[in-house]
XYZ file of C-alpha atoms in Angstrom:
93
model
C -0.111 0.097 -0.110
C 3.073 2.065 -0.120
C 6.220 1.932 -2.279
C 6.881 1.389 -5.829
C 3.796 -0.896 -6.103
C 1.417 0.712 -4.123
C -1.303 0.962 -6.626
C -1.419 -3.048 -6.741
C -1.296 -3.264 -2.885
C -4.174 -1.030 -2.500
C -6.162 -3.006 -5.418
C -5.187 -6.438 -3.428
C -6.470 -4.973 -0.140
C -9.572 -3.657 -1.676
C -10.319 -6.981 -3.468
C -9.679 -9.044 -0.056
C -12.173 -6.642 1.757
C -14.790 -7.057 -0.946
C -14.452 -10.879 -0.767
C -14.621 -10.984 3.102
C -17.829 -8.626 3.063
C -19.193 -10.913 0.519
C -18.421 -14.187 2.261
C -19.339 -12.652 5.737
C -22.875 -11.685 4.309
C -23.323 -15.297 3.320
C -22.463 -16.820 6.768
C -18.656 -16.449 6.628
C -16.278 -19.503 6.061
C -17.393 -22.633 7.865
C -19.585 -20.428 10.089
C -16.818 -18.081 11.100
C -16.481 -14.573 9.801
C -13.480 -13.329 8.151
C -11.379 -10.505 9.426
C -8.917 -8.714 7.047
C -5.621 -7.897 8.751
C -3.946 -5.280 6.391
C -0.054 -5.388 6.339
C 2.149 -3.220 4.181
C 5.671 -4.451 2.997
C 6.018 -1.571 0.730
C 7.600 -4.090 -2.007
C 10.667 -4.163 0.207
C 12.154 -7.553 1.096
C 13.455 -6.496 4.533
C 10.238 -5.013 5.311
C 8.356 -8.187 3.966
C 10.131 -10.541 6.364
C 9.226 -8.097 9.299
C 5.732 -8.132 8.139
C 5.664 -11.867 7.953
C 6.890 -12.276 11.509
C 4.256 -9.678 12.667
C 1.558 -11.707 11.097
C 2.880 -14.915 12.590
C 3.018 -13.145 16.134
C -0.772 -11.929 15.610
C -1.800 -15.593 14.714
C -3.425 -14.723 11.366
C -5.107 -17.749 9.833
C -3.961 -17.384 6.243
C -2.080 -14.757 4.076
C -2.983 -13.386 0.501
C 0.329 -12.154 -0.905
C 2.888 -10.870 -1.214
C 2.865 -9.769 -4.827
C 6.556 -8.748 -5.195
C 8.859 -11.915 -5.859
C 11.632 -10.517 -4.072
C 9.457 -9.921 -0.895
C 8.053 -13.540 -1.509
C 11.643 -15.149 -1.301
C 12.077 -13.152 2.155
C 8.619 -13.712 3.622
C 7.290 -17.128 2.394
C 9.765 -19.195 4.308
C 8.416 -17.523 7.628
C 4.900 -18.323 6.748
C 5.506 -21.736 5.649
C 7.826 -22.434 8.966
C 4.613 -21.161 10.995
C 2.331 -23.322 8.943
C 0.135 -20.321 7.548
C -1.588 -21.063 4.524
C -0.398 -18.753 1.731
C -2.405 -17.541 -1.331
C 0.686 -16.063 -3.141
C 0.464 -13.574 -5.813
C 4.168 -14.085 -6.971
C 6.175 -16.479 -8.667
C 6.666 -19.994 -7.250
C 10.511 -20.079 -8.171
């Protein structure tokens, strides 16, 4: 939501918020309401690792992102180690 790819980050957040509103209006997921926890990695790998550790500490249930590949390289191992499911918006390599 900041940095060089801020427009993409804002669009991703808005999309997630819309999906959560729609799902919650229909009873949520498995009867539980979704809560979106926004986090800004600023398309910066070191910030991405910090954000990943913060999200692990907050016990999020899943992660959508990161978008930026270099951020993914830094953050995805942290989420995986914590067992947090990831819908990544970046390359798999």
